[in-house]
Short mmCIF file of C-alpha atoms in Angstrom, two decimals:
data_model
loop_
_atom_site.label_atom_id
_atom_site.label_comp_id
_atom_site.label_asym_id
_atom_site.label_seq_id
_atom_site.Cartn_x
_atom_site.Cartn_y
_atom_site.Cartn_z
CA UNK A 650 114.09 110.38 75.18
CA UNK A 651 110.47 110.55 76.32
CA UNK A 652 109.59 110.91 79.97
CA UNK A 653 106.38 109.41 81.30
CA UNK A 654 103.76 112.08 82.02
CA UNK A 655 103.16 112.58 85.72
CA UNK A 656 99.46 112.96 85.38
CA UNK A 657 97.14 111.52 82.85
CA UNK A 658 93.55 111.66 83.97
CA UNK A 659 94.10 108.60 86.12
CA UNK A 660 97.84 108.76 86.44
CA UNK A 661 99.87 108.71 89.48
CA UNK A 662 102.94 109.82 90.47
CA UNK A 663 104.16 113.44 95.96
CA UNK A 664 102.19 114.58 99.42
CA UNK A 665 100.23 116.38 101.81
CA UNK A 666 102.44 118.58 99.76
CA UNK A 667 101.07 121.79 101.07
CA UNK A 668 100.54 121.35 104.71
CA UNK A 669 103.29 119.56 106.55
CA UNK A 670 106.35 121.81 106.61
CA UNK A 671 109.05 120.68 108.95
CA UNK A 672 110.61 123.36 111.11
CA UNK A 673 114.01 124.73 110.27
CA UNK A 674 115.66 123.30 113.34
CA UNK A 675 114.89 120.17 115.34
CA UNK A 676 111.51 118.61 114.64
CA UNK A 677 108.85 120.03 116.91
CA UNK A 678 107.04 117.98 119.52
CA UNK A 679 104.00 117.53 117.27
CA UNK A 680 105.83 116.05 114.27
CA UNK A 681 105.90 112.37 113.47
CA UNK A 682 109.13 111.57 111.68
CA UNK A 683 107.76 108.24 110.46
CA UNK A 684 105.16 110.13 108.43
CA UNK A 685 107.83 112.59 107.29
CA UNK A 686 109.95 109.65 106.10
CA UNK A 687 107.04 108.15 104.16
CA UNK A 688 106.44 111.47 102.43
CA UNK A 689 110.10 111.78 101.45
CA UNK A 690 110.19 108.20 100.12
CA UNK A 691 107.03 108.87 98.11
CA UNK A 692 108.58 111.95 96.52
CA UNK A 693 111.74 110.02 95.66
CA UNK A 694 109.70 107.22 94.11
CA UNK A 695 107.70 109.69 92.02
CA UNK A 696 110.86 111.16 90.50
CA UNK A 697 112.37 107.75 89.77
CA UNK A 698 109.12 106.55 88.21
CA UNK A 699 108.98 109.52 85.87
CA UNK A 700 112.55 108.95 84.75
CA UNK A 701 112.41 105.19 84.13
CA UNK A 702 108.66 104.57 83.75
CA UNK A 703 108.93 101.22 85.57
CA UNK A 704 105.39 99.92 86.03
CA UNK A 705 106.35 97.74 89.00
CA UNK A 706 107.13 100.83 91.07
CA UNK A 707 103.39 101.51 91.29
CA UNK A 708 103.06 98.19 93.10
CA UNK A 709 106.23 98.41 95.16
CA UNK A 710 105.23 101.76 96.67
CA UNK A 711 101.94 103.45 95.66
CA UNK A 712 103.16 106.97 96.29
CA UNK A 713 99.97 108.87 95.65
CA UNK A 714 97.86 106.68 97.90
CA UNK A 715 100.43 107.18 100.66
CA UNK A 716 100.43 110.92 100.08
CA UNK A 717 96.67 111.22 100.31
CA UNK A 718 96.55 109.05 103.44
CA UNK A 719 99.14 111.25 105.16
CA UNK A 720 97.28 114.36 104.04
CA UNK A 721 94.01 113.01 105.40
CA UNK A 722 95.57 112.32 108.79
CA UNK A 723 96.98 115.85 109.00
CA UNK A 724 93.67 117.33 107.84
CA UNK A 725 91.77 115.47 110.58
CA UNK A 726 94.19 116.79 113.16
CA UNK A 727 93.80 120.35 111.90
CA UNK A 728 90.00 120.18 111.85
CA UNK A 729 89.96 120.35 115.61
CA UNK A 730 90.03 124.07 114.79
CA UNK A 731 87.29 125.96 112.88
CA UNK A 732 86.93 124.41 109.44
CA UNK A 733 86.95 127.61 107.40
CA UNK A 734 90.26 128.75 108.87
CA UNK A 735 91.83 125.33 108.20
CA UNK A 736 90.66 125.27 104.58
CA UNK A 737 91.85 128.82 104.00
CA UNK A 738 95.27 127.97 105.44
CA UNK A 739 95.64 124.87 103.25
CA UNK A 740 94.68 126.79 100.12
CA UNK A 741 96.98 129.69 101.01
CA UNK A 742 99.97 127.37 101.38
CA UNK A 743 99.33 125.64 98.08
CA UNK A 744 98.53 128.45 95.66
CA UNK A 745 101.62 130.74 95.66
CA UNK A 746 104.00 127.88 94.74
CA UNK A 747 101.64 126.96 91.92
CA UNK A 748 101.50 130.59 90.76
CA UNK A 749 105.31 130.66 90.61
CA UNK A 750 105.26 127.48 88.53
CA UNK A 751 102.54 128.81 86.23
CA UNK A 752 104.37 132.13 85.78
CA UNK A 753 107.19 130.18 84.13
CA UNK A 754 105.35 127.39 82.30
CA UNK A 755 102.39 129.26 80.77
CA UNK A 756 104.52 131.94 79.02
CA UNK A 757 106.79 129.16 77.73
CA UNK A 758 103.78 127.50 76.13
CA UNK A 759 102.89 130.67 74.26
CA UNK A 760 106.47 131.44 73.26
CA UNK A 761 106.79 127.94 71.79
CA UNK A 762 103.81 128.39 69.53
CA UNK A 763 100.65 127.66 71.50
CA UNK A 764 97.68 129.36 69.81
CA UNK A 765 94.58 128.09 71.60
CA UNK A 766 92.38 131.04 70.63
CA UNK A 767 92.41 129.89 67.00
CA UNK A 768 91.07 126.52 68.07
CA UNK A 769 88.65 127.39 70.87
CA UNK A 770 87.93 131.11 70.65
CA UNK A 771 88.13 133.77 73.32
CA UNK A 772 86.19 131.62 75.81
CA UNK A 773 89.39 129.61 76.19
CA UNK A 774 90.90 132.39 78.33
CA UNK A 775 88.47 131.52 81.13
CA UNK A 776 90.22 128.17 81.43
CA UNK A 777 93.42 129.92 82.47
CA UNK A 778 91.71 130.45 85.84
CA UNK A 779 92.65 126.86 86.68
CA UNK A 780 96.29 127.98 86.78
CA UNK A 781 95.23 130.38 89.53
CA UNK A 782 92.86 128.15 91.48
CA UNK A 783 93.18 124.56 90.25
CA UNK A 784 89.82 123.02 91.03
CA UNK A 785 89.55 122.31 87.30
CA UNK A 786 91.97 121.09 84.65
CA UNK A 787 94.51 123.73 83.51
CA UNK A 788 94.78 123.75 79.68
CA UNK A 789 98.00 123.03 77.82
CA UNK A 790 99.04 122.15 74.26
CA UNK A 791 99.56 118.49 73.43
CA UNK A 792 102.43 119.43 71.17
CA UNK A 793 104.67 122.44 71.57
CA UNK A 794 107.87 123.59 69.89
CA UNK A 795 109.56 121.39 67.31
CA UNK A 796 111.78 118.34 67.05
CA UNK A 797 114.92 120.46 66.86
CA UNK A 798 114.11 122.40 70.01
CA UNK A 799 115.69 122.03 73.42
CA UNK A 800 112.55 120.37 74.78
CA UNK A 801 110.62 117.57 73.11
CA UNK A 802 107.21 118.35 71.65
CA UNK A 803 105.30 116.79 74.56
CA UNK A 804 107.08 118.86 77.20
CA UNK A 805 103.95 120.87 78.09
CA UNK A 806 101.91 117.70 78.70
CA UNK A 807 104.58 116.39 81.02
CA UNK A 808 105.23 119.69 82.78
CA UNK A 809 101.53 120.27 83.48
CA UNK A 810 100.85 116.63 84.31
CA UNK A 811 101.39 116.91 88.09
CA UNK A 812 98.64 119.51 88.35
CA UNK A 813 96.03 116.73 88.52
CA UNK A 814 97.20 116.08 92.05
CA UNK A 815 96.60 119.68 93.10
CA UNK A 816 93.07 119.49 91.76
CA UNK A 817 92.35 116.28 93.69
CA UNK A 818 94.00 117.68 96.81
CA UNK A 819 91.85 120.81 96.75
CA UNK A 820 88.71 118.75 96.25
CA UNK A 821 89.60 116.68 99.32
CA UNK A 822 90.42 119.75 101.38
CA UNK A 823 87.11 121.40 100.52
CA UNK A 824 85.17 118.20 101.22
CA UNK A 825 87.02 117.25 104.42
CA UNK A 826 84.69 118.87 106.99
CA UNK A 827 81.76 116.85 105.62
CA UNK A 828 83.85 113.72 105.06
CA UNK A 829 85.20 113.80 108.61
CA UNK A 830 81.71 114.23 110.05
CA UNK A 831 80.46 111.31 107.95
CA UNK A 832 83.44 109.18 108.97
CA UNK A 833 82.85 109.71 112.67
CA UNK A 834 79.21 108.67 112.28
CA UNK A 835 79.62 105.83 109.78
CA UNK A 836 83.34 105.00 109.66
CA UNK A 837 83.30 101.82 107.58
CA UNK A 838 80.76 103.10 105.10
CA UNK A 839 82.71 106.33 104.58
CA UNK A 840 85.99 104.44 104.26
CA UNK A 841 84.76 101.98 101.65
CA UNK A 842 82.35 104.21 99.71
CA UNK A 843 85.10 105.68 97.45
CA UNK A 844 86.18 102.15 96.55
CA UNK A 845 82.61 101.38 95.50
CA UNK A 846 82.44 104.63 93.54
CA UNK A 847 85.66 103.66 91.75
CA UNK A 848 84.07 100.34 90.79
CA UNK A 849 81.29 102.32 89.12
CA UNK A 850 83.05 105.20 87.37
CA UNK A 851 86.61 103.91 87.23
CA UNK A 852 85.80 100.75 85.31
CA UNK A 853 83.62 102.18 82.56
CA UNK A 854 80.40 100.83 84.08
CA UNK A 855 79.25 104.45 84.13
CA UNK A 856 81.11 106.75 81.78
CA UNK A 857 81.47 110.42 82.70
CA UNK A 858 83.25 112.14 79.79
CA UNK A 859 85.88 114.83 79.83
CA UNK A 860 87.76 116.36 82.71
CA UNK A 861 84.74 116.05 84.99
CA UNK A 862 85.02 112.29 84.71
CA UNK A 863 88.78 112.42 85.23
CA UNK A 864 88.41 114.55 88.35
CA UNK A 865 85.69 112.34 89.82
CA UNK A 866 87.77 109.24 89.10
CA UNK A 867 90.81 110.70 90.87
CA UNK A 868 88.60 111.69 93.81
CA UNK A 869 87.16 108.18 94.02
CA UNK A 870 90.43 106.28 93.52
CA UNK A 871 92.21 108.02 96.37
CA UNK A 872 89.20 108.86 98.51
CA UNK A 873 89.55 105.78 100.71
CA UNK A 874 93.20 106.61 101.35
CA UNK A 875 92.25 110.14 102.43
CA UNK A 876 89.55 108.81 104.79
CA UNK A 877 92.03 106.20 106.03
CA UNK A 878 94.09 109.15 107.24
CA UNK A 879 91.11 110.14 109.38
CA UNK A 880 91.09 106.62 110.84
CA UNK A 881 94.79 106.88 111.64
CA UNK A 882 94.35 110.21 113.40
CA UNK A 883 91.31 109.05 115.39
CA UNK A 884 93.07 105.89 116.57
CA UNK A 885 90.71 103.47 114.83
CA UNK A 886 93.56 101.04 114.22
CA UNK A 887 93.95 100.57 117.96
CA UNK A 888 90.38 99.32 118.20
CA UNK A 889 90.79 96.55 115.60
CA UNK A 890 93.08 93.52 116.18
CA UNK A 891 96.19 93.80 114.10
CA UNK A 892 95.86 90.34 112.58
CA UNK A 893 92.37 91.21 111.37
CA UNK A 894 93.47 94.55 109.91
CA UNK A 895 96.40 93.02 108.04
CA UNK A 896 94.35 90.06 106.82
CA UNK A 897 91.61 92.28 105.42
CA UNK A 898 94.22 94.59 103.85
CA UNK A 899 95.88 91.60 102.18
CA UNK A 900 92.54 90.48 100.74
CA UNK A 901 91.86 93.97 99.34
CA UNK A 902 95.38 94.13 97.86
CA UNK A 903 94.97 90.66 96.39
CA UNK A 904 91.73 91.77 94.76
CA UNK A 905 93.56 94.78 93.32
CA UNK A 906 96.22 92.59 91.72
CA UNK A 907 93.60 90.14 90.45
CA UNK A 908 91.65 92.96 88.83
CA UNK A 909 94.82 94.41 87.33
CA UNK A 910 95.76 91.03 85.84
CA UNK A 911 92.59 91.07 83.76
CA UNK A 912 92.82 94.73 82.73
CA UNK A 913 96.45 95.21 81.75
CA UNK A 914 97.18 98.08 79.39
CA UNK A 915 100.05 98.65 76.98
CA UNK A 916 102.12 99.63 80.04
CA UNK A 917 101.44 96.27 81.65
CA UNK A 918 101.10 96.31 85.44
CA UNK A 919 101.14 100.08 85.78
CA UNK A 920 98.35 100.63 88.32
CA UNK A 921 98.12 104.28 87.32
CA UNK A 922 96.20 103.10 84.24
CA UNK A 923 93.89 100.71 86.16
CA UNK A 924 91.78 102.81 88.58
CA UNK A 925 90.08 100.04 90.57
CA UNK A 926 93.34 98.14 91.01
CA UNK A 927 95.07 101.37 92.07
CA UNK A 928 92.34 102.13 94.61
CA UNK A 929 92.34 98.65 96.15
CA UNK A 930 96.11 98.18 96.23
CA UNK A 931 96.76 101.67 97.61
CA UNK A 932 94.13 101.28 100.33
CA UNK A 933 95.46 97.92 101.53
CA UNK A 934 99.07 99.10 101.33
CA UNK A 935 98.34 102.23 103.37
CA UNK A 936 96.37 100.22 105.95
CA UNK A 937 99.46 98.12 106.64
CA UNK A 938 101.79 101.14 106.72
CA UNK A 939 99.59 102.93 109.23
CA UNK A 940 98.70 99.84 111.27
CA UNK A 941 102.37 99.30 112.04
CA UNK A 942 103.16 103.02 112.24
CA UNK A 943 105.60 103.84 115.02
CA UNK A 944 105.60 107.32 116.53
CA UNK A 945 109.08 108.72 115.95
CA UNK A 946 110.20 112.09 117.21
CA UNK A 947 113.60 111.37 115.62
CA UNK A 948 114.63 109.00 112.87
CA UNK A 949 116.12 105.91 114.52
CA UNK A 950 119.37 104.09 113.88
CA UNK A 951 120.83 104.30 110.41
CA UNK A 952 117.85 106.28 109.18
CA UNK A 953 119.16 109.22 111.20
CA UNK A 954 121.77 109.88 108.50
CA UNK A 955 118.91 110.90 106.18
CA UNK A 956 117.41 113.32 108.69
CA UNK A 957 118.34 116.50 106.80
CA UNK A 958 117.20 115.13 103.46
CA UNK A 959 113.86 114.12 104.96
CA UNK A 960 113.48 117.55 106.53
CA UNK A 961 114.33 119.30 103.27
CA UNK A 962 111.94 117.12 101.26
CA UNK A 963 109.08 117.85 103.64
CA UNK A 964 109.78 121.57 103.67
CA UNK A 965 109.96 121.71 99.87
CA UNK A 966 107.49 119.01 98.90
CA UNK A 967 105.32 121.31 96.78
CA UNK A 968 108.34 122.68 94.92
CA UNK A 969 109.80 119.23 94.24
CA UNK A 970 106.49 117.84 93.06
CA UNK A 971 105.51 120.75 90.84
CA UNK A 972 108.86 121.13 89.10
CA UNK A 973 110.27 117.60 88.96
CA UNK A 974 108.90 116.68 85.51
CA UNK A 975 110.18 119.89 83.95
CA UNK A 976 113.55 119.32 85.62
CA UNK A 977 113.68 115.76 84.26
CA UNK A 978 113.11 117.14 80.77
CA UNK A 979 115.85 119.72 81.35
CA UNK A 980 118.41 116.95 81.93
CA UNK A 981 118.10 115.84 78.29
CA UNK A 982 119.62 118.91 76.56
CA UNK A 983 122.26 119.07 79.29
CA UNK A 984 123.34 115.47 78.72
CA UNK A 985 123.23 115.99 74.95
CA UNK A 986 125.99 118.56 75.35
CA UNK A 987 128.35 115.65 75.99
CA UNK A 988 128.31 114.84 72.29
CA UNK A 989 129.84 118.22 71.60
CA UNK A 990 132.99 117.05 73.38
CA UNK A 991 135.16 115.41 70.66
CA UNK A 992 136.54 112.63 72.87
CA UNK A 993 133.08 111.66 74.11
CA UNK A 994 131.60 111.72 70.62
CA UNK A 995 134.42 109.60 69.22
CA UNK A 996 134.93 107.05 71.99
CA UNK A 997 132.19 107.18 74.62
CA UNK A 998 129.06 107.89 72.60
CA UNK A 999 127.69 104.35 72.88
CA UNK A 1000 128.38 104.27 76.62
CA UNK A 1001 126.56 107.57 77.14
CA UNK A 1002 123.62 106.30 75.09
CA UNK A 1003 123.44 103.07 77.09
CA UNK A 1004 123.58 104.92 80.40
CA UNK A 1005 121.31 107.80 79.40
CA UNK A 1006 118.62 107.24 82.04
CA UNK A 1007 121.27 106.70 84.70
CA UNK A 1008 122.84 110.04 83.77
CA UNK A 1009 119.40 111.62 83.98
CA UNK A 1010 118.96 110.17 87.46
CA UNK A 1011 122.32 111.53 88.62
CA UNK A 1012 121.73 114.96 87.11
CA UNK A 1013 118.12 115.47 88.18
CA UNK A 1014 118.93 115.82 91.90
CA UNK A 1015 121.34 118.79 91.65
CA UNK A 1016 118.89 120.44 89.23
CA UNK A 1017 116.06 119.91 91.73
CA UNK A 1018 118.36 121.43 94.34
CA UNK A 1019 118.83 124.44 92.08
CA UNK A 1020 115.07 124.85 91.72
CA UNK A 1021 114.70 124.65 95.51
CA UNK A 1022 117.21 127.47 95.87
CA UNK A 1023 115.51 129.60 93.22
CA UNK A 1024 111.81 129.24 94.03
CA UNK A 1025 111.47 127.02 97.08
CA UNK A 1026 111.29 130.03 99.39
CA UNK A 1027 107.83 130.76 97.96
CA UNK A 1028 106.54 127.93 100.16
CA UNK A 1029 107.74 129.84 103.22
CA UNK A 1030 106.08 133.03 102.06
CA UNK A 1031 102.85 131.11 101.45
CA UNK A 1032 103.02 129.71 104.99
CA UNK A 1033 103.83 133.16 106.41
CA UNK A 1034 107.26 132.06 107.56
CA UNK A 1035 110.63 133.68 107.17
CA UNK A 1036 111.98 132.70 103.72
CA UNK A 1037 114.75 130.11 103.82
CA UNK A 1038 117.07 128.98 101.03
CA UNK A 1039 117.82 125.44 102.14
CA UNK A 1040 115.60 124.39 105.10
CA UNK A 1041 117.14 121.04 105.93
CA UNK A 1042 117.28 121.50 109.69
CA UNK A 1043 120.81 122.90 109.85
CA UNK A 1044 121.55 126.39 111.09
CA UNK A 1045 123.21 127.34 107.78
CA UNK A 1046 120.21 126.17 105.82
CA UNK A 1047 117.88 128.41 107.76
CA UNK A 1048 119.47 131.73 106.83
CA UNK A 1049 117.22 134.42 105.44
CA UNK A 1050 117.19 134.81 101.71
#
């Protein structure tokens, strides 16, 4: 059963992944649990989208736009300190988890028959640098293994798909000192300029080929959301009447849907395939989320029951995001083992087939939990914290590995 790739050149799927770890115990005085909740919801939506491939989820909750907006707000807060130290800290927190991921995935590609040197020559090895510092597009085979293998032939495409986000994130981090300075001088121009750039390079009006074009498109599509995070941090929303903010956001979102209606792809209303619609809808959606943003030091009411899950998701956002596609693929051979049980094969085979994606959904969460236990602690090492197995805010979850 195919799983939708997490990252085509303009695809979407989880976060200021690298820079918002929640503490092991109670949330600290500087944390905003509303933003933590949004990040956790975005991660959940990404996983569900990549299991079911429902196009309408990109409209219901544009996860990547939300992630970049949250990341931009946190980046603006951090840039009250010297810029070089902030950038170095962001990069340091992101790279070791990616190295752990690459140390597993890249050897698998070669073991399953990848022979890029025959196609591209020795110069190809230079491209492996993007698995070390992902400001470019890490290479991967479009087909790998065989039909009879444990993983389908497109597994490498899907496993490496989420790396587009890391590239875009690093571009934003590196550009943030200049972007923040521009925003504080010309806020509206800086906020809307990426939307205009998307209208130029994301619609085919100007075609930039290859991965350079893909990277610039990603940067443009989510650039306004990142700058919107600056606006949230600087309190710009407090200076504009709420009715005006919401009205303008609704107009921008309406434009996004109108544009999408005339540029539907084979996946229909999947905004991941329609850059200008994605940019407009995500911007308007994030404006409304941040305009009405409460400042929670604790999750209120019934949301409090999800406190530990939200804390865990924020502490292990990079791990969840990097590994979730590979984990989704791993559910398939596990579920297929059911047919080796005689009773299931004889009497329940059709039921298992009908509920295959539901079984994937149920199985993916314990497998993600297993990945968190195995490699999640790398995020703590990257952040120069004491490694923790299960950092969900409980005392037991904070024990040293």
